PDB file with one MODEL, atoms N, CA, C and O in Angstrom:
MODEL        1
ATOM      1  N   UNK A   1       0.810  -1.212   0.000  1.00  0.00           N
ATOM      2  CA  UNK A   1       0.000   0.000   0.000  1.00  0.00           C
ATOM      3  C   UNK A   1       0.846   1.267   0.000  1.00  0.00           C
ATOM      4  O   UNK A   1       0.330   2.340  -0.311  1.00  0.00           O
ATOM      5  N   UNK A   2       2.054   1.180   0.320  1.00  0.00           N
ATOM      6  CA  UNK A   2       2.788   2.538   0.328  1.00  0.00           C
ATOM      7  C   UNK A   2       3.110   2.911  -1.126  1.00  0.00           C
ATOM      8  O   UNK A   2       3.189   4.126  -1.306  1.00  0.00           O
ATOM      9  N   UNK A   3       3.326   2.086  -2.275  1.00  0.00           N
ATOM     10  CA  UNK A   3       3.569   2.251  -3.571  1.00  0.00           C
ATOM     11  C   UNK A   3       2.045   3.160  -4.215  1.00  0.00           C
ATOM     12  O   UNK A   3       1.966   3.589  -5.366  1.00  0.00           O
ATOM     13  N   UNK A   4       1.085   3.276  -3.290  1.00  0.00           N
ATOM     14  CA  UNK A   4       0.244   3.761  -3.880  1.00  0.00           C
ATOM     15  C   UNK A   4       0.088   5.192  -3.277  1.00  0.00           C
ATOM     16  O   UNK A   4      -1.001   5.757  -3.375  1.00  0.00           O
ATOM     17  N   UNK A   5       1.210   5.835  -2.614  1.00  0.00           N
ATOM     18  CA  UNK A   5       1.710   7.352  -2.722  1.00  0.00           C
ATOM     19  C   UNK A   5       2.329   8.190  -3.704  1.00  0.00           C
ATOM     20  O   UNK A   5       2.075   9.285  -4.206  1.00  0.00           O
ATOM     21  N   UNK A   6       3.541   7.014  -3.858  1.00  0.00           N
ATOM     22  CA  UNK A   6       4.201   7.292  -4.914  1.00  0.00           C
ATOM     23  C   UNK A   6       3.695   7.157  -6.440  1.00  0.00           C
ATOM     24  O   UNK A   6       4.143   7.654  -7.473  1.00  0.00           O
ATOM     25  N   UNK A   7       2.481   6.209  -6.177  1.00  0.00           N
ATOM     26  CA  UNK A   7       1.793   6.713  -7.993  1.00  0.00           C
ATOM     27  C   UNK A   7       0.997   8.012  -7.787  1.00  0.00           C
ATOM     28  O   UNK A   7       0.933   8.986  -8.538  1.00  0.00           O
ATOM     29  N   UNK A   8       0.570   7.863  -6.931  1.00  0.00           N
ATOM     30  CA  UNK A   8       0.089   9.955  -6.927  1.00  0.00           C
ATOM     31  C   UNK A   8       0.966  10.795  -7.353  1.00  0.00           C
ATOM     32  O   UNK A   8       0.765  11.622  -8.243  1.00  0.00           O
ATOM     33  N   UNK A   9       2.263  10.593  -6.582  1.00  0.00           N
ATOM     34  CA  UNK A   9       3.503  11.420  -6.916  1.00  0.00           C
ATOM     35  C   UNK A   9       4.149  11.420  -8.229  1.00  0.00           C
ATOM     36  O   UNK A   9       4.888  12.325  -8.617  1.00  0.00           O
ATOM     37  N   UNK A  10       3.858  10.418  -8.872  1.00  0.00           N
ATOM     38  CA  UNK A  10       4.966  10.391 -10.093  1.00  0.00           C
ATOM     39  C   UNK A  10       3.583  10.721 -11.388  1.00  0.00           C
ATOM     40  O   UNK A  10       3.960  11.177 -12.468  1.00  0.00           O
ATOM     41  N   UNK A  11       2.277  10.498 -11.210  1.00  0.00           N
ATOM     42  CA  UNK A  11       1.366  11.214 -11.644  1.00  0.00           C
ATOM     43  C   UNK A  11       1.926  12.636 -11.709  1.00  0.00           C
ATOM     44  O   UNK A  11       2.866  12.891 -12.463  1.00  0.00           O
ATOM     45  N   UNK A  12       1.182  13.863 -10.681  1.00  0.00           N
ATOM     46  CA  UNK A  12       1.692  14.583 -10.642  1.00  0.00           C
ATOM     47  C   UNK A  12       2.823  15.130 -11.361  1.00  0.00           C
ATOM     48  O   UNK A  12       2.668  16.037 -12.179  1.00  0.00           O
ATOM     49  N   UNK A  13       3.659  14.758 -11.165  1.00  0.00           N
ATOM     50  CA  UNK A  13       5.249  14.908 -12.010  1.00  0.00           C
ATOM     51  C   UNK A  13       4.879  14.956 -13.358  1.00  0.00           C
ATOM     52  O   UNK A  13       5.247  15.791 -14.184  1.00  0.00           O
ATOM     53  N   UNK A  14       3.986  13.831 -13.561  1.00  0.00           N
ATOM     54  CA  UNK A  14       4.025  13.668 -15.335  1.00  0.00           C
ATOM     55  C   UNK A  14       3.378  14.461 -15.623  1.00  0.00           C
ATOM     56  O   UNK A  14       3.672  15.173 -16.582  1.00  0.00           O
ATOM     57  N   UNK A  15       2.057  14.678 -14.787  1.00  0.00           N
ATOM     58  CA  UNK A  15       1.055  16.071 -15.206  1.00  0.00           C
ATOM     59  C   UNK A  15       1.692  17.357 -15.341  1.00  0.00           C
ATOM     60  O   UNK A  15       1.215  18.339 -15.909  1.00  0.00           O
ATOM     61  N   UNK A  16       3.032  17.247 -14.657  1.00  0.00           N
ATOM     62  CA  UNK A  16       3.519  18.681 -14.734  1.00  0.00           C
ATOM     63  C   UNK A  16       4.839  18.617 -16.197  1.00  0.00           C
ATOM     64  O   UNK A  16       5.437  19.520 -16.783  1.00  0.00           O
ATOM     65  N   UNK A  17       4.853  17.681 -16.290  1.00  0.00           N
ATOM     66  CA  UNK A  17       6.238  17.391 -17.101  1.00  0.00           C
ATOM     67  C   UNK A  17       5.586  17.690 -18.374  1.00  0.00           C
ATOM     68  O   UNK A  17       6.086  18.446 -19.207  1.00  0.00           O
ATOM     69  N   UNK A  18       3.974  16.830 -18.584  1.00  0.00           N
ATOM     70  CA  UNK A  18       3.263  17.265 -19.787  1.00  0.00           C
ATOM     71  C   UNK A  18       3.135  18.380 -19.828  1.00  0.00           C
ATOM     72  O   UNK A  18       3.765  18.875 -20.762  1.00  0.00           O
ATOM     73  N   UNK A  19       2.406  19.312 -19.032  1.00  0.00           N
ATOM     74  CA  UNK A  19       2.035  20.618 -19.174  1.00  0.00           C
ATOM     75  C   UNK A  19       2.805  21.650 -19.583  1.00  0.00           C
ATOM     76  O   UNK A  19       2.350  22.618 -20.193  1.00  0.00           O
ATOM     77  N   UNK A  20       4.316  21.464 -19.195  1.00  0.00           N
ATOM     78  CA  UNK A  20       5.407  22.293 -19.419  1.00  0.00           C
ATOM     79  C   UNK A  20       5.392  22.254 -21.177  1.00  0.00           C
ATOM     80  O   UNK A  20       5.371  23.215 -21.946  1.00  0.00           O
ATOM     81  N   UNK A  21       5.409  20.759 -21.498  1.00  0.00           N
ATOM     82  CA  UNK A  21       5.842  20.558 -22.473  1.00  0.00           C
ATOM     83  C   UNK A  21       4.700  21.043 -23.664  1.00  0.00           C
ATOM     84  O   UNK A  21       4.963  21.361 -24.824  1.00  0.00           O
ATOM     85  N   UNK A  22       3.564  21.005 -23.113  1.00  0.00           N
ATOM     86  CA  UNK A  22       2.421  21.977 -23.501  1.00  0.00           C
ATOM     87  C   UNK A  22       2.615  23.202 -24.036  1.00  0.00           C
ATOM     88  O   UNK A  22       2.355  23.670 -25.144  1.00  0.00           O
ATOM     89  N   UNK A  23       3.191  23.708 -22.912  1.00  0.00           N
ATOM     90  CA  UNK A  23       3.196  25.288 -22.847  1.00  0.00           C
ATOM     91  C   UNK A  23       4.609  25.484 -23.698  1.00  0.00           C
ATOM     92  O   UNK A  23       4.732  26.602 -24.197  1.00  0.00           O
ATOM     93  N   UNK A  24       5.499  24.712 -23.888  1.00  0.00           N
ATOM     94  CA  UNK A  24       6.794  25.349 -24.794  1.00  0.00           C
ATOM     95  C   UNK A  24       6.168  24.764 -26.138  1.00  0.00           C
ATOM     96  O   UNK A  24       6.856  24.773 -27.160  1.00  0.00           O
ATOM     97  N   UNK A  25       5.282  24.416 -26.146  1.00  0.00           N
ATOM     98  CA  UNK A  25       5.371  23.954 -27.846  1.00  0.00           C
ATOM     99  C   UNK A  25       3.838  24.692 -28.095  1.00  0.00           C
ATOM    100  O   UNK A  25       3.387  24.648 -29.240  1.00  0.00           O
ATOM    101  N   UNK A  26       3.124  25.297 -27.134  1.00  0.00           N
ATOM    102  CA  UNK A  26       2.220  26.859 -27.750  1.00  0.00           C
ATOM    103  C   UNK A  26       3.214  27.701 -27.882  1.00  0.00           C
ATOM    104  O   UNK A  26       3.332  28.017 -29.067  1.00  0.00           O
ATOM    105  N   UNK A  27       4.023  28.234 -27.166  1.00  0.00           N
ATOM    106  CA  UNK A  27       5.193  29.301 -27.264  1.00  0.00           C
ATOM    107  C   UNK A  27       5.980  29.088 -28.533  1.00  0.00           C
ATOM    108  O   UNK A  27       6.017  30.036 -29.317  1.00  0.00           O
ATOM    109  N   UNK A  28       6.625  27.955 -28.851  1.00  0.00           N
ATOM    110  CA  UNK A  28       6.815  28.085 -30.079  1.00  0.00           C
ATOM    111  C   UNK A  28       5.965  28.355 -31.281  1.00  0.00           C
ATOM    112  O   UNK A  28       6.433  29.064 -32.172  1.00  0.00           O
ATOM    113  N   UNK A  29       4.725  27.843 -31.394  1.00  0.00           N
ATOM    114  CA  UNK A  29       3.423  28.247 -32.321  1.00  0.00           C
ATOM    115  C   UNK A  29       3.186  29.777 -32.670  1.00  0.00           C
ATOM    116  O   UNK A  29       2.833  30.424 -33.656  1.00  0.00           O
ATOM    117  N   UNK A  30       3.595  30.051 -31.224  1.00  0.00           N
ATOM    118  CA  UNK A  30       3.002  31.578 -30.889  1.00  0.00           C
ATOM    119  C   UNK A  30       4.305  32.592 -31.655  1.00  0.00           C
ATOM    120  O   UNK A  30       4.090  33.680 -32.190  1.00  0.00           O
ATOM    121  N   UNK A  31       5.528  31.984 -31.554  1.00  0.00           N
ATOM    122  CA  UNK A  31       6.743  32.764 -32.204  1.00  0.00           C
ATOM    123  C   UNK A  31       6.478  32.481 -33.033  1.00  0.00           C
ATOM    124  O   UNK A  31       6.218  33.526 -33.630  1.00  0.00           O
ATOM    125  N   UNK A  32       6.261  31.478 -33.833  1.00  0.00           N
ATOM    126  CA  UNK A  32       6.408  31.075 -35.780  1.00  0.00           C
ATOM    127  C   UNK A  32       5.215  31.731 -36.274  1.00  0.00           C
ATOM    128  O   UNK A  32       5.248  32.209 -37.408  1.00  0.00           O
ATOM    129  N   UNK A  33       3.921  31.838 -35.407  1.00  0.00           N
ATOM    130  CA  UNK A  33       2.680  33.066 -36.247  1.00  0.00           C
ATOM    131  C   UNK A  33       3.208  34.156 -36.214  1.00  0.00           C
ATOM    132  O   UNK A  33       3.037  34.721 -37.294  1.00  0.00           O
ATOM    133  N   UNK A  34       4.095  35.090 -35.111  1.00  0.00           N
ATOM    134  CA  UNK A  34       4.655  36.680 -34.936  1.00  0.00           C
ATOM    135  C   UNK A  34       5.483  36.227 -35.883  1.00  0.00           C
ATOM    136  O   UNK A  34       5.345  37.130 -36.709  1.00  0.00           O
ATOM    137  N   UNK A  35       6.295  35.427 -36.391  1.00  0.00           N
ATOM    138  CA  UNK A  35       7.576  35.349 -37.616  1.00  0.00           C
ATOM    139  C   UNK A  35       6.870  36.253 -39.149  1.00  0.00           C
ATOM    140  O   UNK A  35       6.967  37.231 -39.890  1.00  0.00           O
ATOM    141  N   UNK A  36       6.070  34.867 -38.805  1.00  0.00           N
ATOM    142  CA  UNK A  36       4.972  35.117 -39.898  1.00  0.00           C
ATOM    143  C   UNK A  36       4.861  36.848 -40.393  1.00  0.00           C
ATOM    144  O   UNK A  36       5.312  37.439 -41.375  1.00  0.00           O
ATOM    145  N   UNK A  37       4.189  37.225 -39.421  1.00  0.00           N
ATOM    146  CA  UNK A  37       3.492  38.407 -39.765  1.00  0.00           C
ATOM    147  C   UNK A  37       4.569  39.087 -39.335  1.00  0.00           C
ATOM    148  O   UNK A  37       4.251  40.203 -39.743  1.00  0.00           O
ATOM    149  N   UNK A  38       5.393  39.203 -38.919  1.00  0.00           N
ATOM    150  CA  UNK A  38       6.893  40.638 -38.972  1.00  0.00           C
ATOM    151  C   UNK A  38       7.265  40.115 -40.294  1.00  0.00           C
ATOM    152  O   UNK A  38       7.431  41.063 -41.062  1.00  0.00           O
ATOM    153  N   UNK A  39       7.508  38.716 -40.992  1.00  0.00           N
ATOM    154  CA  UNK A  39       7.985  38.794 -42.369  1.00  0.00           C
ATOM    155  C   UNK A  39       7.100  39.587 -43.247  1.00  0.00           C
ATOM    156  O   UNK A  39       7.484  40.395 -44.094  1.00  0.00           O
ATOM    157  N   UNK A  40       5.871  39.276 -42.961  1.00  0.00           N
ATOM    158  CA  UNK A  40       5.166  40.304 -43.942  1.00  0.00           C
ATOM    159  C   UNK A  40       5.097  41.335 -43.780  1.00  0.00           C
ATOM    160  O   UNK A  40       5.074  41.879 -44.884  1.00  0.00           O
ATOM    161  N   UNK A  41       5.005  42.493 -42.502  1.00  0.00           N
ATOM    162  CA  UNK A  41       5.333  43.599 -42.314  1.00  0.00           C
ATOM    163  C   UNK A  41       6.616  44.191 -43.665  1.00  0.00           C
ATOM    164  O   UNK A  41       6.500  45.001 -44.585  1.00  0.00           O
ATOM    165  N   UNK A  42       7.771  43.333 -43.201  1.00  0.00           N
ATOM    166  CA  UNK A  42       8.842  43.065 -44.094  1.00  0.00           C
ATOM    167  C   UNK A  42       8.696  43.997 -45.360  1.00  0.00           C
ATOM    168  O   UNK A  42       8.816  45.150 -45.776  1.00  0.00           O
ATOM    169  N   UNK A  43       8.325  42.593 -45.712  1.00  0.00           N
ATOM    170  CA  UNK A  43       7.723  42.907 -46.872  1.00  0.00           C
ATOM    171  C   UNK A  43       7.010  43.983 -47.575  1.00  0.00           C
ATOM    172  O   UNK A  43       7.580  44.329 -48.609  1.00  0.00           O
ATOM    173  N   UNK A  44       6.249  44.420 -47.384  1.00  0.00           N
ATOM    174  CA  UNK A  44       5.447  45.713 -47.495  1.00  0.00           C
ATOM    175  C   UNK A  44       5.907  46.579 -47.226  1.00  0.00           C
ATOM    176  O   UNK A  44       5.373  47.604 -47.650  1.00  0.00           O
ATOM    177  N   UNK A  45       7.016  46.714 -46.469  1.00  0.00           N
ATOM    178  CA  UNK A  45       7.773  48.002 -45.938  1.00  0.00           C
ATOM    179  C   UNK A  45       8.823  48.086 -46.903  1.00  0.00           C
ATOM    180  O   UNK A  45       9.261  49.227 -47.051  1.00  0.00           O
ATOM    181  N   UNK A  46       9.476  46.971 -47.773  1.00  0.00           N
ATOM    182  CA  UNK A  46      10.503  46.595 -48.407  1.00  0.00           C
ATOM    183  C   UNK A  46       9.710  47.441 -50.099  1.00  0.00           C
ATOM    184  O   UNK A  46      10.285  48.275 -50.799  1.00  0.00           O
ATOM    185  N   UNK A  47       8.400  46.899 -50.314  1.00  0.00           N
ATOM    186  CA  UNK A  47       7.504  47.416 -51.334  1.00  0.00           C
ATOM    187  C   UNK A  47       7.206  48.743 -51.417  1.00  0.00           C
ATOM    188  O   UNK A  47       7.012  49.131 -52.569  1.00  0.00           O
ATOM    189  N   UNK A  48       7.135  49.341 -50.788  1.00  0.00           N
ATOM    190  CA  UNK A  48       6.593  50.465 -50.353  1.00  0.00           C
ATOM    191  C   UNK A  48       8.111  51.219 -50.204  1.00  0.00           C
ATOM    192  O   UNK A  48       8.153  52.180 -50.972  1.00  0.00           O
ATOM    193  N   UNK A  49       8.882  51.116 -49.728  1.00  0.00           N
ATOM    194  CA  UNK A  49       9.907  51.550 -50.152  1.00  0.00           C
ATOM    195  C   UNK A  49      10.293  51.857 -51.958  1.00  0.00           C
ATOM    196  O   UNK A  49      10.484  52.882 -52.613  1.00  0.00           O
ATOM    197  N   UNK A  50      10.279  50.483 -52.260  1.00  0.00           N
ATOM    198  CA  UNK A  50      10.639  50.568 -53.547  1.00  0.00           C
ATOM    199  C   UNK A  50      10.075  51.416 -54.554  1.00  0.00           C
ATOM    200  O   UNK A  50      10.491  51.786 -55.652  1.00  0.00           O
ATOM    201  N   UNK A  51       8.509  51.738 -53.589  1.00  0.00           N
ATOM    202  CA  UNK A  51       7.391  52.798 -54.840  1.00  0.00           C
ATOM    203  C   UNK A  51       7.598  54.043 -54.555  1.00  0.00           C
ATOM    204  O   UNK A  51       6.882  54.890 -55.091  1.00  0.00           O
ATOM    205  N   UNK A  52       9.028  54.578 -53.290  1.00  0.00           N
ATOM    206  CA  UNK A  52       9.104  55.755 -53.043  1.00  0.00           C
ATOM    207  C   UNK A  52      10.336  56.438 -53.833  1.00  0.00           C
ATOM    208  O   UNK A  52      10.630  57.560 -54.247  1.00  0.00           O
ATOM    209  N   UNK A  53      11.107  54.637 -53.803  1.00  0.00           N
ATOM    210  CA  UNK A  53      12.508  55.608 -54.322  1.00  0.00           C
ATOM    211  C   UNK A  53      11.907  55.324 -56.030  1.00  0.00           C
ATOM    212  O   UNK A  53      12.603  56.090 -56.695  1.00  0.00           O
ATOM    213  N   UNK A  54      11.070  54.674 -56.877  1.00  0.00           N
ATOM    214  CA  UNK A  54      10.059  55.630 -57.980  1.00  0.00           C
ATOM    215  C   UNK A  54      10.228  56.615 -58.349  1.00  0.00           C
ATOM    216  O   UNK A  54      10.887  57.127 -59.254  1.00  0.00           O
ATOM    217  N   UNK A  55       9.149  57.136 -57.090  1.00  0.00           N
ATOM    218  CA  UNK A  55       8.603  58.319 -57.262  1.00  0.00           C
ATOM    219  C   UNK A  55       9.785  59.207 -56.984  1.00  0.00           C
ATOM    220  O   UNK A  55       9.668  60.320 -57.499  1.00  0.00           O
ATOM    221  N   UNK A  56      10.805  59.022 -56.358  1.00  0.00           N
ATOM    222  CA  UNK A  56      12.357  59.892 -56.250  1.00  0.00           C
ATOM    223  C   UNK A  56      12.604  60.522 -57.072  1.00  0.00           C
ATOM    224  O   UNK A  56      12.525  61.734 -57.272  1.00  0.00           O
ATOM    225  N   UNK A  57      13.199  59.032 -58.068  1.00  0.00           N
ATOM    226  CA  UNK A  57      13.574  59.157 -59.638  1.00  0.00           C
ATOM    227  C   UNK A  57      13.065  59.857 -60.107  1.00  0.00           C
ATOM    228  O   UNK A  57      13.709  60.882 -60.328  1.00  0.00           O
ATOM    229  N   UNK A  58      11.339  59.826 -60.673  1.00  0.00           N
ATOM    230  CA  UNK A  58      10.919  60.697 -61.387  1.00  0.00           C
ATOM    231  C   UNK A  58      10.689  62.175 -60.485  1.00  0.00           C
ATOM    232  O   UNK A  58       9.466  62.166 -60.345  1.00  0.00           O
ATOM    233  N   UNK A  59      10.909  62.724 -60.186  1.00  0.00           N
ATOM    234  CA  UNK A  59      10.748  63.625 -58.915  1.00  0.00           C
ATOM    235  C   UNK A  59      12.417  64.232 -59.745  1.00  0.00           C
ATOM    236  O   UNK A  59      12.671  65.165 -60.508  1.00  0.00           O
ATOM    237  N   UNK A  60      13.020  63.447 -59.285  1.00  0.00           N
ATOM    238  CA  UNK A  60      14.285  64.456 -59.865  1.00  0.00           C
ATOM    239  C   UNK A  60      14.765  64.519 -61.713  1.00  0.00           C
ATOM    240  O   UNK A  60      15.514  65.033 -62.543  1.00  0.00           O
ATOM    241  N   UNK A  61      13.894  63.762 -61.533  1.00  0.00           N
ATOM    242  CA  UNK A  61      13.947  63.768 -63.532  1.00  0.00           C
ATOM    243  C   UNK A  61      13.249  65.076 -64.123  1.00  0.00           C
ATOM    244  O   UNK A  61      13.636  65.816 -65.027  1.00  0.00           O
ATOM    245  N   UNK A  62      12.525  65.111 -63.626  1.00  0.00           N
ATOM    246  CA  UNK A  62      11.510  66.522 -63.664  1.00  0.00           C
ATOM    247  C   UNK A  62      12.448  67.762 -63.268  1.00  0.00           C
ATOM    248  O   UNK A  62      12.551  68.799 -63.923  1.00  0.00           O
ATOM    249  N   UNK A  63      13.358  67.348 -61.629  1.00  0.00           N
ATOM    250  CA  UNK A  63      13.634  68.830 -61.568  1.00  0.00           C
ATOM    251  C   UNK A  63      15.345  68.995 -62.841  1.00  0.00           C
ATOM    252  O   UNK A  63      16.069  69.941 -63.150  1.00  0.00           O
ATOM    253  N   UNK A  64      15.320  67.713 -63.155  1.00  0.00           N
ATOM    254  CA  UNK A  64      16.345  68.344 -64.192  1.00  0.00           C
ATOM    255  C   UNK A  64      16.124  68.759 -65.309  1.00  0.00           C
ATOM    256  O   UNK A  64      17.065  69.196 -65.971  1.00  0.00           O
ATOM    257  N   UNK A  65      14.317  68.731 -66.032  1.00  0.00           N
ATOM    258  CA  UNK A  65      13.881  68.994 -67.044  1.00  0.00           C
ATOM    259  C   UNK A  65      13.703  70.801 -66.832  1.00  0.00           C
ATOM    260  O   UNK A  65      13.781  71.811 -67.531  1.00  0.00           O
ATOM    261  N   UNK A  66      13.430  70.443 -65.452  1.00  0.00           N
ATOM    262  CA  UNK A  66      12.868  72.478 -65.284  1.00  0.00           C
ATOM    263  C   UNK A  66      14.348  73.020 -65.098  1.00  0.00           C
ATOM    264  O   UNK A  66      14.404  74.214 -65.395  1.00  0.00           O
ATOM    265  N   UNK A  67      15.515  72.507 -64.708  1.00  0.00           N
ATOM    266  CA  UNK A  67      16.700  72.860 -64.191  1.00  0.00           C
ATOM    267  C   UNK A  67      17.243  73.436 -65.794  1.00  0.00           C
ATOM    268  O   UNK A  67      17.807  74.530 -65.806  1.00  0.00           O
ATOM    269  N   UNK A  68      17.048  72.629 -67.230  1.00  0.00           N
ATOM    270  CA  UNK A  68      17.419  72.814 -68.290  1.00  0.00           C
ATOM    271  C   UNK A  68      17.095  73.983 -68.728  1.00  0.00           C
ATOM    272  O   UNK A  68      17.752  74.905 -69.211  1.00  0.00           O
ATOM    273  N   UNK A  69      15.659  73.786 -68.429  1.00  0.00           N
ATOM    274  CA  UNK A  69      14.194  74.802 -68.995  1.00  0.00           C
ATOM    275  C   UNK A  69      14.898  75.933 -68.931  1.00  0.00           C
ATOM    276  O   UNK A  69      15.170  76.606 -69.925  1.00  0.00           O
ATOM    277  N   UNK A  70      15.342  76.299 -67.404  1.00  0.00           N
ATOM    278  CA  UNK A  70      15.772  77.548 -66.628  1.00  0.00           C
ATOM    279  C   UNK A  70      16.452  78.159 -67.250  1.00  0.00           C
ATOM    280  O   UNK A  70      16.316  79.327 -67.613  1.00  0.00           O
ATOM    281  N   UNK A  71      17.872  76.907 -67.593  1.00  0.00           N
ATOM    282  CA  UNK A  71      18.882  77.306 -68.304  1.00  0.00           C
ATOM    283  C   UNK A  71      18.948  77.887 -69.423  1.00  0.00           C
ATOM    284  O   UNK A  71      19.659  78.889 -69.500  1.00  0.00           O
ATOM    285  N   UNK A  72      18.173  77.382 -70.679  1.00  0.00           N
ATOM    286  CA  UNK A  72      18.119  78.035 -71.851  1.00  0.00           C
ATOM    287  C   UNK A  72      17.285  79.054 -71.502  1.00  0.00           C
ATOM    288  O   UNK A  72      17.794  79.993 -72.114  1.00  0.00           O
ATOM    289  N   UNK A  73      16.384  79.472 -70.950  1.00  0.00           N
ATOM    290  CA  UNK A  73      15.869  80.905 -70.577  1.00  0.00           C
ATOM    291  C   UNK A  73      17.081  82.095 -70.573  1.00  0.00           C
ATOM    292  O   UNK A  73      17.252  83.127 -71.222  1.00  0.00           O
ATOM    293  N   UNK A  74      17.693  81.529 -69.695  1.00  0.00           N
ATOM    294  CA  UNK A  74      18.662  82.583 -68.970  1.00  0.00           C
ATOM    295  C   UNK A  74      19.980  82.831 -70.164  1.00  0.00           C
ATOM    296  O   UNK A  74      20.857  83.682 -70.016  1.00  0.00           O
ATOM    297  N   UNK A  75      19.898  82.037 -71.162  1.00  0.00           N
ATOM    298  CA  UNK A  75      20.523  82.394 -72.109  1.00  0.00           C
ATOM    299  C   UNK A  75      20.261  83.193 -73.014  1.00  0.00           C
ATOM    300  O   UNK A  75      21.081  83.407 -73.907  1.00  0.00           O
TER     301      UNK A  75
ENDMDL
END
């Protein structure tokens, strides 16, 4: 009858040994969905970049068309 303490006890243990092991493998779930979505942040920030330096380019293409403009004026 005393062996039937120690299955309470080593219960226990396992209930806790599972649970841990529970909880690190939601925690990992929980990092690989935030991966997820900061890569796509990423992304879009990476895009959106790219449609600014665009609009740069043409932005200074222009001011070298009026920069010309100026020039032959002033001649």
């Amino acid at each position: 009858m005393v062996t039937s303490g120690t299955d309470g006890l080593s219960t226990v243990i396992l209930a806790i040994i599972i649970g841990t092991l529970a909880a690190i493998v939601y925690s990992l779930r929980v990092l690989v969905l935030m991966e997820r979505r900061i890569a796509r942040m990423d992304m879009n920030i990476e895009r959106m970049t790219r449609q600014v330096v665009k609009e740069e380019f043409k932005i200074e293409a222009e001011e070298k068309k009026i920069e010309k403009a100026l020039k032959k004026r002033r001649k």
